[in-house]
Short mmCIF file of C-alpha atoms in Angstrom, two decimals:
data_model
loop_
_atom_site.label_atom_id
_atom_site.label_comp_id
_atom_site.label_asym_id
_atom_site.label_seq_id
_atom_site.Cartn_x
_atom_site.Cartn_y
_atom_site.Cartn_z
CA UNK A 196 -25.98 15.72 3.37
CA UNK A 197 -25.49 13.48 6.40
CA UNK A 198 -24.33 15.21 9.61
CA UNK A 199 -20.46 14.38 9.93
CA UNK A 200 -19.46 15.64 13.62
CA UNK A 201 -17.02 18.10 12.19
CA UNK A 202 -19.46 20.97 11.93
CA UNK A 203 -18.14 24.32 13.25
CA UNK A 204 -14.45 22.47 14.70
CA UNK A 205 -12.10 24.70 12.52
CA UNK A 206 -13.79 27.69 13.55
CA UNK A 207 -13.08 27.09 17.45
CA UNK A 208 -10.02 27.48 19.17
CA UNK A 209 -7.92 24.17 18.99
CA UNK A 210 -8.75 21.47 21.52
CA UNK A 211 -6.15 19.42 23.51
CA UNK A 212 -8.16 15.81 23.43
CA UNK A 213 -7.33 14.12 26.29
CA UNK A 214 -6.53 10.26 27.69
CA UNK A 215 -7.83 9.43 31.11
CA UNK A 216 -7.05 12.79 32.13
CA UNK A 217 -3.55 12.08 31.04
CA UNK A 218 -1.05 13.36 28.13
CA UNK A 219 -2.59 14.81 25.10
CA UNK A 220 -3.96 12.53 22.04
CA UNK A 221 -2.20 13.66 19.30
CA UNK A 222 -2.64 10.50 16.25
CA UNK A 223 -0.43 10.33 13.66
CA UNK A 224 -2.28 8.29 10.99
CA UNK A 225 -5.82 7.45 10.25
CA UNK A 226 -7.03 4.39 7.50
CA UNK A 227 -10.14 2.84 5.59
CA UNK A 228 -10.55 -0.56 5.58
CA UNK A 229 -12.96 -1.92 3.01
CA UNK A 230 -14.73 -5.20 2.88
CA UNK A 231 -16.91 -7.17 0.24
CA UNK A 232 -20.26 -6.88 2.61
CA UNK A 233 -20.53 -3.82 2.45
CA UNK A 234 -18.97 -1.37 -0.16
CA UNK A 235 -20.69 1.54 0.43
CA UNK A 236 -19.20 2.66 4.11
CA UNK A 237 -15.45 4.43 4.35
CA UNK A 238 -13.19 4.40 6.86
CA UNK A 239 -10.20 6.35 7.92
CA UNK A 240 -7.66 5.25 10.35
CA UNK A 241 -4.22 6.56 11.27
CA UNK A 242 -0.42 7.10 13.14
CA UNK A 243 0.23 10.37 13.68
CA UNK A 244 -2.54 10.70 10.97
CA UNK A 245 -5.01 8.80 9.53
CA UNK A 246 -6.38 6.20 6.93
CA UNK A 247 -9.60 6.11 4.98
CA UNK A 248 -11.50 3.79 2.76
CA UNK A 249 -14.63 1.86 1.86
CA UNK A 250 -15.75 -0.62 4.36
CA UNK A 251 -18.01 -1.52 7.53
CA UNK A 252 -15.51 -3.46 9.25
CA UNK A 253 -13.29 -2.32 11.78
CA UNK A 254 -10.86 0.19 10.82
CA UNK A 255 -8.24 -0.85 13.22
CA UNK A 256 -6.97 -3.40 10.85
CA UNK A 257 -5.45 -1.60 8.57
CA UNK A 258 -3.36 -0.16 11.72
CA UNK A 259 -2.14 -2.92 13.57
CA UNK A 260 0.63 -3.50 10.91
CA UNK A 261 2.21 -0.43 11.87
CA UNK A 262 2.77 -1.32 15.20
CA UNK A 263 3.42 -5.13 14.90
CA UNK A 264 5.80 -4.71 11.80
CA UNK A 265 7.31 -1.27 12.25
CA UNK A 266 7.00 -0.60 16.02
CA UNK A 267 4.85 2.40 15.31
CA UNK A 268 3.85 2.89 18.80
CA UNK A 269 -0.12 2.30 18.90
CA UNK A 270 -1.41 5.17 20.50
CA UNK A 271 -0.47 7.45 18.01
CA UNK A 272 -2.91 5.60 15.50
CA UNK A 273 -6.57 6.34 15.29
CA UNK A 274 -9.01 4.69 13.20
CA UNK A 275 -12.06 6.58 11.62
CA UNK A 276 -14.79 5.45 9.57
CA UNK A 277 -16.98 7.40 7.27
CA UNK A 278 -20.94 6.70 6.83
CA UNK A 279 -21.67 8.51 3.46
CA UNK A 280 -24.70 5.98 3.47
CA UNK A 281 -25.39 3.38 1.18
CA UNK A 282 -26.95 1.94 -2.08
CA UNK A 283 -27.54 -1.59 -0.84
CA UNK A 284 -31.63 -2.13 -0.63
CA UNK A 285 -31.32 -4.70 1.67
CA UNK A 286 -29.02 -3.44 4.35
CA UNK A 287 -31.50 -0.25 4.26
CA UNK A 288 -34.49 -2.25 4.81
CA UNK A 289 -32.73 -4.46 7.32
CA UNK A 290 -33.66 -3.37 10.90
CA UNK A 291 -30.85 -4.08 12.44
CA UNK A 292 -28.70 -2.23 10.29
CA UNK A 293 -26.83 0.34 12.12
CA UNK A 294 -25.37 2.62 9.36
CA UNK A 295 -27.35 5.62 8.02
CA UNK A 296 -30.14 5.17 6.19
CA UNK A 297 -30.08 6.94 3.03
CA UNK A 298 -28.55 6.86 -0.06
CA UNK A 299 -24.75 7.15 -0.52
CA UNK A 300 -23.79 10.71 -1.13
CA UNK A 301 -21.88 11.51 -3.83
CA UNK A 302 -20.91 14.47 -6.14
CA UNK A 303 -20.25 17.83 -4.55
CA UNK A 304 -21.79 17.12 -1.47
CA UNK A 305 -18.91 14.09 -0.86
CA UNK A 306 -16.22 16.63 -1.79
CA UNK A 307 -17.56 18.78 0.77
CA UNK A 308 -17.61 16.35 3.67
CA UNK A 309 -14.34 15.26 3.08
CA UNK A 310 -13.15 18.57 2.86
CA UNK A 311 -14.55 19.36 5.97
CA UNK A 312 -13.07 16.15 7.51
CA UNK A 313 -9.00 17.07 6.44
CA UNK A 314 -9.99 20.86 7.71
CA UNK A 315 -10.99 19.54 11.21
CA UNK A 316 -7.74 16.87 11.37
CA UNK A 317 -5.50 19.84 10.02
CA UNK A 318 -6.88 22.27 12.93
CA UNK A 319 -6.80 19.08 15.63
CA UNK A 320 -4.12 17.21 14.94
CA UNK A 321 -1.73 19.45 12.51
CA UNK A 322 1.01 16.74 12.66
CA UNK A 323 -1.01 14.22 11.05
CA UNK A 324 -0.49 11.72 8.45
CA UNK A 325 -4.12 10.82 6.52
CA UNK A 326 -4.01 7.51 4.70
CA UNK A 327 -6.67 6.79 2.98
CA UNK A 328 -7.38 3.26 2.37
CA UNK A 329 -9.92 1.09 -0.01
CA UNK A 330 -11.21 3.93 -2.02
CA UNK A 331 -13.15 3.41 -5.25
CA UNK A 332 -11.37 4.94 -8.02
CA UNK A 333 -14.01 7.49 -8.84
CA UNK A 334 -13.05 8.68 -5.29
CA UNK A 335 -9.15 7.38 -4.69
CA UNK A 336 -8.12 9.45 -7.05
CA UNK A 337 -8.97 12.37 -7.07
CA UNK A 338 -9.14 12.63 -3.56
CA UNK A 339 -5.94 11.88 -3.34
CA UNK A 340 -4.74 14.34 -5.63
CA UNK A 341 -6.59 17.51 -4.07
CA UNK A 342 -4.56 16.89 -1.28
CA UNK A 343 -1.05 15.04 -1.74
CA UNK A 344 0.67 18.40 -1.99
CA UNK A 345 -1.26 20.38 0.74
CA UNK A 346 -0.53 18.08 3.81
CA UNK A 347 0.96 14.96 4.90
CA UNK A 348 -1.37 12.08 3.09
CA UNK A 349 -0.73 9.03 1.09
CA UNK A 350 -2.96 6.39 -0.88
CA UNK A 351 -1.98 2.87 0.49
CA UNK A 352 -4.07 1.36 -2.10
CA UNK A 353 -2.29 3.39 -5.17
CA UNK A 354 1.13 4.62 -3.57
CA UNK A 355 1.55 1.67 -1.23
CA UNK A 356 0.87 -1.00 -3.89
CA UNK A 357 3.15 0.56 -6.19
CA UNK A 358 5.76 0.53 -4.19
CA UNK A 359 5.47 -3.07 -3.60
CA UNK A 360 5.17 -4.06 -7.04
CA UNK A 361 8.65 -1.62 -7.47
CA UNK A 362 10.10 -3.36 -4.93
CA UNK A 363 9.85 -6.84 -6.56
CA UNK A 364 10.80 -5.09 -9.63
CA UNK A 365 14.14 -4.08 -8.23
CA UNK A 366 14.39 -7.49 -6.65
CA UNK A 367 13.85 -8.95 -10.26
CA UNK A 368 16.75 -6.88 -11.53
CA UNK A 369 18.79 -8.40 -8.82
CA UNK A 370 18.49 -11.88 -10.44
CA UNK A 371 18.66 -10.70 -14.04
CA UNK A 372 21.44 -8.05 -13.72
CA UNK A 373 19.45 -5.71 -15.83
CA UNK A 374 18.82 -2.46 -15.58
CA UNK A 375 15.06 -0.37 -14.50
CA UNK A 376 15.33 1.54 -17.47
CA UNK A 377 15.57 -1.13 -20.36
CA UNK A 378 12.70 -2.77 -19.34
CA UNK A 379 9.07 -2.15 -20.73
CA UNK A 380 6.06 -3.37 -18.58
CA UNK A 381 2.41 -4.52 -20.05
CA UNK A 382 -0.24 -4.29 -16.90
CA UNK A 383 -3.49 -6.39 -17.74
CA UNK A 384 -5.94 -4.00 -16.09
CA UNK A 385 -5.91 -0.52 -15.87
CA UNK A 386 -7.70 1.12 -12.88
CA UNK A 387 -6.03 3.25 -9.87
CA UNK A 388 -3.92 0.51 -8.79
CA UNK A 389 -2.16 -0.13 -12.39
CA UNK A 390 -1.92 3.41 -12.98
CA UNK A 391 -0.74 3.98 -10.11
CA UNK A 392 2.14 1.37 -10.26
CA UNK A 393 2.96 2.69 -13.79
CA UNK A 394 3.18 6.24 -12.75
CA UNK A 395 5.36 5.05 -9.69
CA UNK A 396 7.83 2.95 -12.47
CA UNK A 397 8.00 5.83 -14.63
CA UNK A 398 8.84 8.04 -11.49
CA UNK A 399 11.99 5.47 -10.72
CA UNK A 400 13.52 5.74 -14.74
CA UNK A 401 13.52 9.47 -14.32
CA UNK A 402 15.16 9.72 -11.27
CA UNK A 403 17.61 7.41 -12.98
CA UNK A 404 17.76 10.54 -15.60
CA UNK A 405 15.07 9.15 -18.45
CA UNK A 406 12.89 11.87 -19.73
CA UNK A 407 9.43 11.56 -17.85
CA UNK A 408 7.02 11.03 -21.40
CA UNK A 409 9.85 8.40 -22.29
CA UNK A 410 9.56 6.71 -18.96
CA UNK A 411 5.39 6.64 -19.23
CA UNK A 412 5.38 4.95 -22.91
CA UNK A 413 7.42 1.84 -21.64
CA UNK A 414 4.39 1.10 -19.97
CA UNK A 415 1.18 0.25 -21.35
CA UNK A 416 -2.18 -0.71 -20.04
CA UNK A 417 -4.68 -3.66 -21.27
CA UNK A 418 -7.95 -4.25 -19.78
CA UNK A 419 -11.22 -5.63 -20.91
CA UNK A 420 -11.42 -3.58 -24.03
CA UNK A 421 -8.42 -4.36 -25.06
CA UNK A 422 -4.86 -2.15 -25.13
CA UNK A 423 -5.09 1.41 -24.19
CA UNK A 424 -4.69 3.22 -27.26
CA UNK A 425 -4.93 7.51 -27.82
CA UNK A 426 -7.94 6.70 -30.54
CA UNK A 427 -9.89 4.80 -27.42
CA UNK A 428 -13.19 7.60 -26.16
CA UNK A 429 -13.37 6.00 -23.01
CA UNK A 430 -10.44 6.33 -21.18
CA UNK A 431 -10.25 8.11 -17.48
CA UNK A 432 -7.93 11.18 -16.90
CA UNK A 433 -6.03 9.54 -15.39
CA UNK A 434 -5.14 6.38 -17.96
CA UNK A 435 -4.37 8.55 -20.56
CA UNK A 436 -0.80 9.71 -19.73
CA UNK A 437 -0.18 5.91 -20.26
CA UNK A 438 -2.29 5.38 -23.96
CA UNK A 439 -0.28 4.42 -26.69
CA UNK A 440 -0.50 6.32 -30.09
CA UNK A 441 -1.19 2.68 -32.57
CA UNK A 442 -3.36 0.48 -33.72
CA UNK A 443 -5.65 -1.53 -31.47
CA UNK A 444 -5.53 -4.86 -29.62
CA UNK A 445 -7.89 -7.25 -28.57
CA UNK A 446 -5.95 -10.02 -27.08
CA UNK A 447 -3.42 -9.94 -24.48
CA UNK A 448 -0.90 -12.52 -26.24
CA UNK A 449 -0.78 -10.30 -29.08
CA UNK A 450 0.03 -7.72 -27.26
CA UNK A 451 2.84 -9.47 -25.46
CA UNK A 452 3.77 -10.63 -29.22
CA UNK A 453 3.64 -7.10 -30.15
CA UNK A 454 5.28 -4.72 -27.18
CA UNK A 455 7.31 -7.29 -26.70
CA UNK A 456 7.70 -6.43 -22.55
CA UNK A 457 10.41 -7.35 -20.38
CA UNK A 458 7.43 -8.02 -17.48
CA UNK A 459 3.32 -8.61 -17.14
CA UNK A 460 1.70 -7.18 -14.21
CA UNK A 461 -1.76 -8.22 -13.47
CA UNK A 462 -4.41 -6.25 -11.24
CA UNK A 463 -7.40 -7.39 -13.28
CA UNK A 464 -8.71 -9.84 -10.54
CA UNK A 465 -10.14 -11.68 -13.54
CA UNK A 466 -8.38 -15.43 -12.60
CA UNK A 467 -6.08 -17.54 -15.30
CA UNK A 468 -5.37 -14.58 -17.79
CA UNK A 469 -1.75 -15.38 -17.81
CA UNK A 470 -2.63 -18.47 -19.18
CA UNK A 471 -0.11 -20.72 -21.25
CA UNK A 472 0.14 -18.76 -24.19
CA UNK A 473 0.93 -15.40 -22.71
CA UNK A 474 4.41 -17.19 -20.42
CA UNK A 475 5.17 -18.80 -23.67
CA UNK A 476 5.46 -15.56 -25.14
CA UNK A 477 7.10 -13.94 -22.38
CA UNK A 478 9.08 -16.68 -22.32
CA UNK A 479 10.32 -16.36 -26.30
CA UNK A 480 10.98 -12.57 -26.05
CA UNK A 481 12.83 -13.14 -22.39
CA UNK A 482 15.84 -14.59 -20.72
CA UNK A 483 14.31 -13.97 -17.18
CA UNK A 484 10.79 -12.75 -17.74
CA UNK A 485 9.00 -11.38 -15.14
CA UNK A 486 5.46 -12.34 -14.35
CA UNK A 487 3.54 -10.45 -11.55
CA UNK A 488 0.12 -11.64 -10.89
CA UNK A 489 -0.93 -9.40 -7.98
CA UNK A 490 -4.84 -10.11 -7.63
CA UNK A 491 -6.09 -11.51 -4.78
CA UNK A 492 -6.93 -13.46 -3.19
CA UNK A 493 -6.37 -16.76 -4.82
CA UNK A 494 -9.17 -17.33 -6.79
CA UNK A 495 -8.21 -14.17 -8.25
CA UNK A 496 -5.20 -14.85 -9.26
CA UNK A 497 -4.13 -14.21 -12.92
CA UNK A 498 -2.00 -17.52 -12.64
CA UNK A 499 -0.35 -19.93 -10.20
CA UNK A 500 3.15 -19.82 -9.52
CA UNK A 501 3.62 -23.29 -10.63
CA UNK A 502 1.94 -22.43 -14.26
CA UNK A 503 4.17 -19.55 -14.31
CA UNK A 504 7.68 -21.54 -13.30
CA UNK A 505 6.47 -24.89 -15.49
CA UNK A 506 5.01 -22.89 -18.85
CA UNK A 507 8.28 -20.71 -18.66
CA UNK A 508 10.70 -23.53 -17.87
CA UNK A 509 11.85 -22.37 -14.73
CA UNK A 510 12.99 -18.86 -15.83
CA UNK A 511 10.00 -16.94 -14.80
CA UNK A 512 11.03 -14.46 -11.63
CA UNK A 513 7.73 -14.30 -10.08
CA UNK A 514 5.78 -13.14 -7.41
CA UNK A 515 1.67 -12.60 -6.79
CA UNK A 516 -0.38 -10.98 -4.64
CA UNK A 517 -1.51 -14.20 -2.97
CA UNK A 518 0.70 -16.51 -1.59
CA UNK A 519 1.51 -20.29 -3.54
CA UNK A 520 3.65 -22.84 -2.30
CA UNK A 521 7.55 -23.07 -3.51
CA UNK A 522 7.79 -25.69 -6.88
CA UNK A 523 10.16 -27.71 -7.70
CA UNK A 524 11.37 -27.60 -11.35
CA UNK A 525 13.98 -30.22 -12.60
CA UNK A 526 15.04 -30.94 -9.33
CA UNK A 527 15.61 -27.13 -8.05
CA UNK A 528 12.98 -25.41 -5.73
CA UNK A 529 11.72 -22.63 -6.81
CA UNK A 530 10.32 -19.85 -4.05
CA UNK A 531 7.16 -17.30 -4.92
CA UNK A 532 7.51 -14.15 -3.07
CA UNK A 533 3.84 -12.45 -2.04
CA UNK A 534 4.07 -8.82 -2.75
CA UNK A 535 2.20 -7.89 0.30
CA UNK A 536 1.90 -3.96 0.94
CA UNK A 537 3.26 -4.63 4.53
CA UNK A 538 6.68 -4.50 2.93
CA UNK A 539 5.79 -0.55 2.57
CA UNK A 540 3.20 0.94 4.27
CA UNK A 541 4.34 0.22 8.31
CA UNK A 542 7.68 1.16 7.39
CA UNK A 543 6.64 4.97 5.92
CA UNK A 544 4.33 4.57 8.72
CA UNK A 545 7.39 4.61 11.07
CA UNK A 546 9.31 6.63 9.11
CA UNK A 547 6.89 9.99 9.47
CA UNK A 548 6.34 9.12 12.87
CA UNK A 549 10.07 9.39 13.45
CA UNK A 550 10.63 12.51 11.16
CA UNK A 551 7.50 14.19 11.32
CA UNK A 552 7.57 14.57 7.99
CA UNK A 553 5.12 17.38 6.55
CA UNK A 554 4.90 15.90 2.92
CA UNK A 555 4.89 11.85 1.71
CA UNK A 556 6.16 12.11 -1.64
CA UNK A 557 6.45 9.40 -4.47
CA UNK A 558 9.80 9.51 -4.07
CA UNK A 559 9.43 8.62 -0.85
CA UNK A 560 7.99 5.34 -2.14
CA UNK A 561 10.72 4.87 -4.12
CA UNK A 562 13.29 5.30 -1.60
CA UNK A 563 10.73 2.96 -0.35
CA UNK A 564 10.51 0.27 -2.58
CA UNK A 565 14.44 0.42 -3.15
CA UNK A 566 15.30 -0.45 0.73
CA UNK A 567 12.68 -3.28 0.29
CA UNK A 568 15.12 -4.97 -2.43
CA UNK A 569 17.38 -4.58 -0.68
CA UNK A 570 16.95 -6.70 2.36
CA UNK A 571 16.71 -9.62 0.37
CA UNK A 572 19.39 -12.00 0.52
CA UNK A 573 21.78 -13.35 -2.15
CA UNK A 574 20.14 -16.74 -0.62
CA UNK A 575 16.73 -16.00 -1.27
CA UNK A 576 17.42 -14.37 -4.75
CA UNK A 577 18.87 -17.64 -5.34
CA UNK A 578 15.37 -19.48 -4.95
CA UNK A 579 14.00 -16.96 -6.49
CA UNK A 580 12.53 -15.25 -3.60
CA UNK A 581 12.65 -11.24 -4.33
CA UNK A 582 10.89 -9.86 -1.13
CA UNK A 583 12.59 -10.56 2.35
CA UNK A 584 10.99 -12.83 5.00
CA UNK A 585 7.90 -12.16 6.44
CA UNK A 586 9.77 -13.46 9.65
CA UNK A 587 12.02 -10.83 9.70
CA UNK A 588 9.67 -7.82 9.11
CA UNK A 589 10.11 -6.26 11.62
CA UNK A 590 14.01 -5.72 11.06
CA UNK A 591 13.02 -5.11 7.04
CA UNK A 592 10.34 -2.42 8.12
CA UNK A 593 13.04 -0.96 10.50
CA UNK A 594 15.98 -0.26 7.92
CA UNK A 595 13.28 0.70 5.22
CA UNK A 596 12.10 3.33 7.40
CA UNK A 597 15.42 4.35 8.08
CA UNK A 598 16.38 4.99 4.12
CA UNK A 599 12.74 6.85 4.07
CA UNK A 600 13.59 9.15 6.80
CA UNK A 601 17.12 9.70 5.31
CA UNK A 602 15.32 10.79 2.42
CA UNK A 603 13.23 12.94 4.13
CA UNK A 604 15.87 14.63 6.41
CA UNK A 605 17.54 15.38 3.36
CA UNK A 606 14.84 17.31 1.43
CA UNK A 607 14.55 18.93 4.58
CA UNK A 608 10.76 18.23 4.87
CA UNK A 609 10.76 17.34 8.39
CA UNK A 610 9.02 18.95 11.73
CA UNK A 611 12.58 18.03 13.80
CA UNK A 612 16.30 18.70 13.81
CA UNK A 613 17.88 15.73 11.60
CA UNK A 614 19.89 13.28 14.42
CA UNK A 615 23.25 12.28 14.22
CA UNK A 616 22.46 8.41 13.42
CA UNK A 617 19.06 8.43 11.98
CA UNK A 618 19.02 4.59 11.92
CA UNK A 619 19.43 4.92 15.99
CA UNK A 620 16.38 7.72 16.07
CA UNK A 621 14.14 5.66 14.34
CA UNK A 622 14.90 2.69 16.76
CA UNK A 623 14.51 4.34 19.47
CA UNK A 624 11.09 5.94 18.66
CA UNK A 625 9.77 2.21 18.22
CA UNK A 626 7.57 0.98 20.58
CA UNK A 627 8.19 -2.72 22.06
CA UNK A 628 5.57 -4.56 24.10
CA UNK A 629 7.70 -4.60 26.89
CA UNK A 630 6.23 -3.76 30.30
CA UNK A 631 8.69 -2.53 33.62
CA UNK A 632 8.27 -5.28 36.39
CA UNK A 633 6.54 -4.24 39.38
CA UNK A 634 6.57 -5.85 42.95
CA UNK A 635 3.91 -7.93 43.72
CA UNK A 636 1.69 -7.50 47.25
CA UNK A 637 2.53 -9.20 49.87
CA UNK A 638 -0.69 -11.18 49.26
CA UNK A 639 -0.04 -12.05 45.59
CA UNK A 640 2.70 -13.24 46.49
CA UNK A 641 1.61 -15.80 48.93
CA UNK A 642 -1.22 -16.75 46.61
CA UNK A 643 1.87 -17.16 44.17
CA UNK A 644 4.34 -19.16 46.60
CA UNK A 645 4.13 -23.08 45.76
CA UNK A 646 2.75 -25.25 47.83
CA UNK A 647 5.30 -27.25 49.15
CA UNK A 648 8.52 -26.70 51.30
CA UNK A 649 11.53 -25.01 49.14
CA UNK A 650 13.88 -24.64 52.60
CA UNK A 651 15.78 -27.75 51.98
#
């Protein structure tokens, strides 16, 4: 097992890191960035915690978003990456390769040094958020599940993307005046990230008062064996709450033809699934149907948004995880919304930092995904925009966070004494790159002072 810098830290007393000598570091968040290059590192970053995943670029990135869209103030964010090794031949016979050199660990031995990572953070920094970040699914998962109800952690890839993907649901609803629990959802794909939006839908209809097992079988999966059926032997854990008890299905028109769902959500990253058949469909069975093709990037993309307004005549509410230009139908503009996790993951970002939150919860991300909707304007819905602005997310990020830490005052799962306006607290814990003038020396100054004669 590869030596992780952790050894022996929960057994000494705890440490008070230090900044130039100055106040105590104490992060908040940690992340994981992951990139194509390289699949086999994983990261963590964080504010007032951190953020993990599977990648060997930097994992600041996935951090800066909290600051520049939720005023999460950045020192409270530390990025750190995992080196597990790797299974790439030619990065371990490149010489100037600076990862480890050995095969990636897996199996106990990866349970173990992730343990031993969340021990140290818990004994360091016990007000921590972890977010782990570009995970496979053989590790998201269940890494995510050992520890969501132990400490303060989240999943941006599964938590954070359903939540977006509920928040242009309930900005869907807006424009068809329907309600979350009459509609029935087919997802072409079915790893962590439909899964986890499905879970996350099914969470919403029960706290709208549906029966859980009633909320899961309004969704159903399809991916490149065709629908997710009980009889199917090689379905994951965690797809089968979702598995439907009938017959098989190969195609994914015939299974629009035959659930007959009020929306298609695609996380297949297989490009032009959605093709003109399937909106047709959608199109026959709905009013308003919604179409959601969130792979990215473009290439990706299970269809454009002007296939998706032209096939369904305009009716289509749609947004994708990659942005397309508006379209004009029959002389009306037409506006695809980008379901971008940025909506989501600064804002509970800011909202733990603010509350100090011991727990994220998926309610959380529904509160979440609710305030999202909610920014958008009866203009944009109009257009058929169903996520705010990216110009204004900073004021989005700020009133989601507010509803999250609301939420979280309220379950009374927060470190301080609830304020008396919460939606002034979190404002005023946000940092702005603002600095405090300061004289200048008598000699900048004069280096300063123009050139010419201002007496007259």
């Amino acid at each position: 097992m590869p030596t992780t810098g952790f050894q022996g830290i929960t057994n000494r007393a705890k440490p008070e890191a230090q900044i130039a000598g100055k106040r105590p570091l104490n992060p908040h968040f940690l992340a994981d960035p992951v990139t194509s290059s390289s699949p086999d590192y994983q990261a963590v970053s964080g504010v007032r915690g951190f953020f993990t995943g599977d990648s060997v670029s930097s994992p600041s990135t996935p951090l800066a978003p909290y600051t520049a869209c939720a005023g999460v103030p950045p020192e409270y964010c530390l990025p750190v990456t995992f080196d597990v090794g790797t299974n790439n031949q030619d990065l371990l016979d490149d010489p100037l390769y600076l990862g480890l050199r050995q095969n990636r660990v897996r199996g106990e031995d990866y349970k173990a040094f992730v343990d031993e990572f969340v021990e140290a953070v818990q004994a360091l920094y016990p007000k921590c958020c972890i977010q782990w970040e570009d995970f496979a699914n053989i590790n998201a998962v269940p890494i995510l599940a050992r520890y969501r109800h132990k400490i303060c952690t989240y999943n941006d890839d599964i938590q954070g993307t359903a939540a977006v993907a509920l928040a242009g649901i309930f900005g869907a609803l807006r424009i068809s005046g329907q309600k979350l629990s009459a509609q029935r959802f087919l997802f072409l794909g079915g790893g962590s990230a439909a899964t986890g939006i499905a879970e996350l839908i099914s969470q919403a209809m029960a706290m709208e008062g549906m029966d859980i097992a009633q909320a899961r079988s309004r969704t159903a999966l399809f991916d490149i064996n065709g629908l997710m059926v009980k009889s199917r032997t090689d379905l994951a854990d965690f797809q089968k709450p979702f598995a439907r008890d009938s017959a098989p299905i190969s195609t994914f028109v015939e299974a629009v033809k035959a659930l007959r769902p009020t929306g298609i959500i695609g996380v297949s990253t297989v490009p032009k699934l959605f093709n003109q058949s399937v909106i047709e469909a959608m199109t026959e069975i709905n009013e308003r149907p919604i179409i959601f093709p969130y792979s990215n990037p473009t290439s990706r993309s299970e269809c454009t948004a002007e296939e998706a307004y032209r096939w369904s005549q305009g009716r289509a509410i749609f947004a994708s995880g990659s942005p397309f230009p508006p379209v004009e139908i029959a002389g009306k503009t037409l506006v695809p919304g980008q379901g971008n996790n940025v909506y989501i993951f600064p804002a509970m970002g800011m909202a733990v930092f603010a509350t100090e939150a011991t727990r994220v919860t998926d309610e959380m991300f529904i509160v979440a995904a609710q305030a999202v909707a909610e920014e958008v304007t009866d203009q944009s819905l109009a257009t058929g925009l169903i996520y705010p602005s990216q110009s204004q997310i900073l004021e989005a990020s700020l009133h989601v966070a507010t509803r999250v830490a609301e939420y979280i005052f309220d379950k009374k799962v927060a470190r301080v004494s609830p304020p008396t306006d919460i939606a002034a607290h979190v404002r005023s814990c946000a940092y702005r790159p603002v600095y405090p003038p300061e004289p200048l020396s008598p000699r900048m100054a004069a280096e300063l002072r123009p050139p010419f004669d201002q007496s007259g």
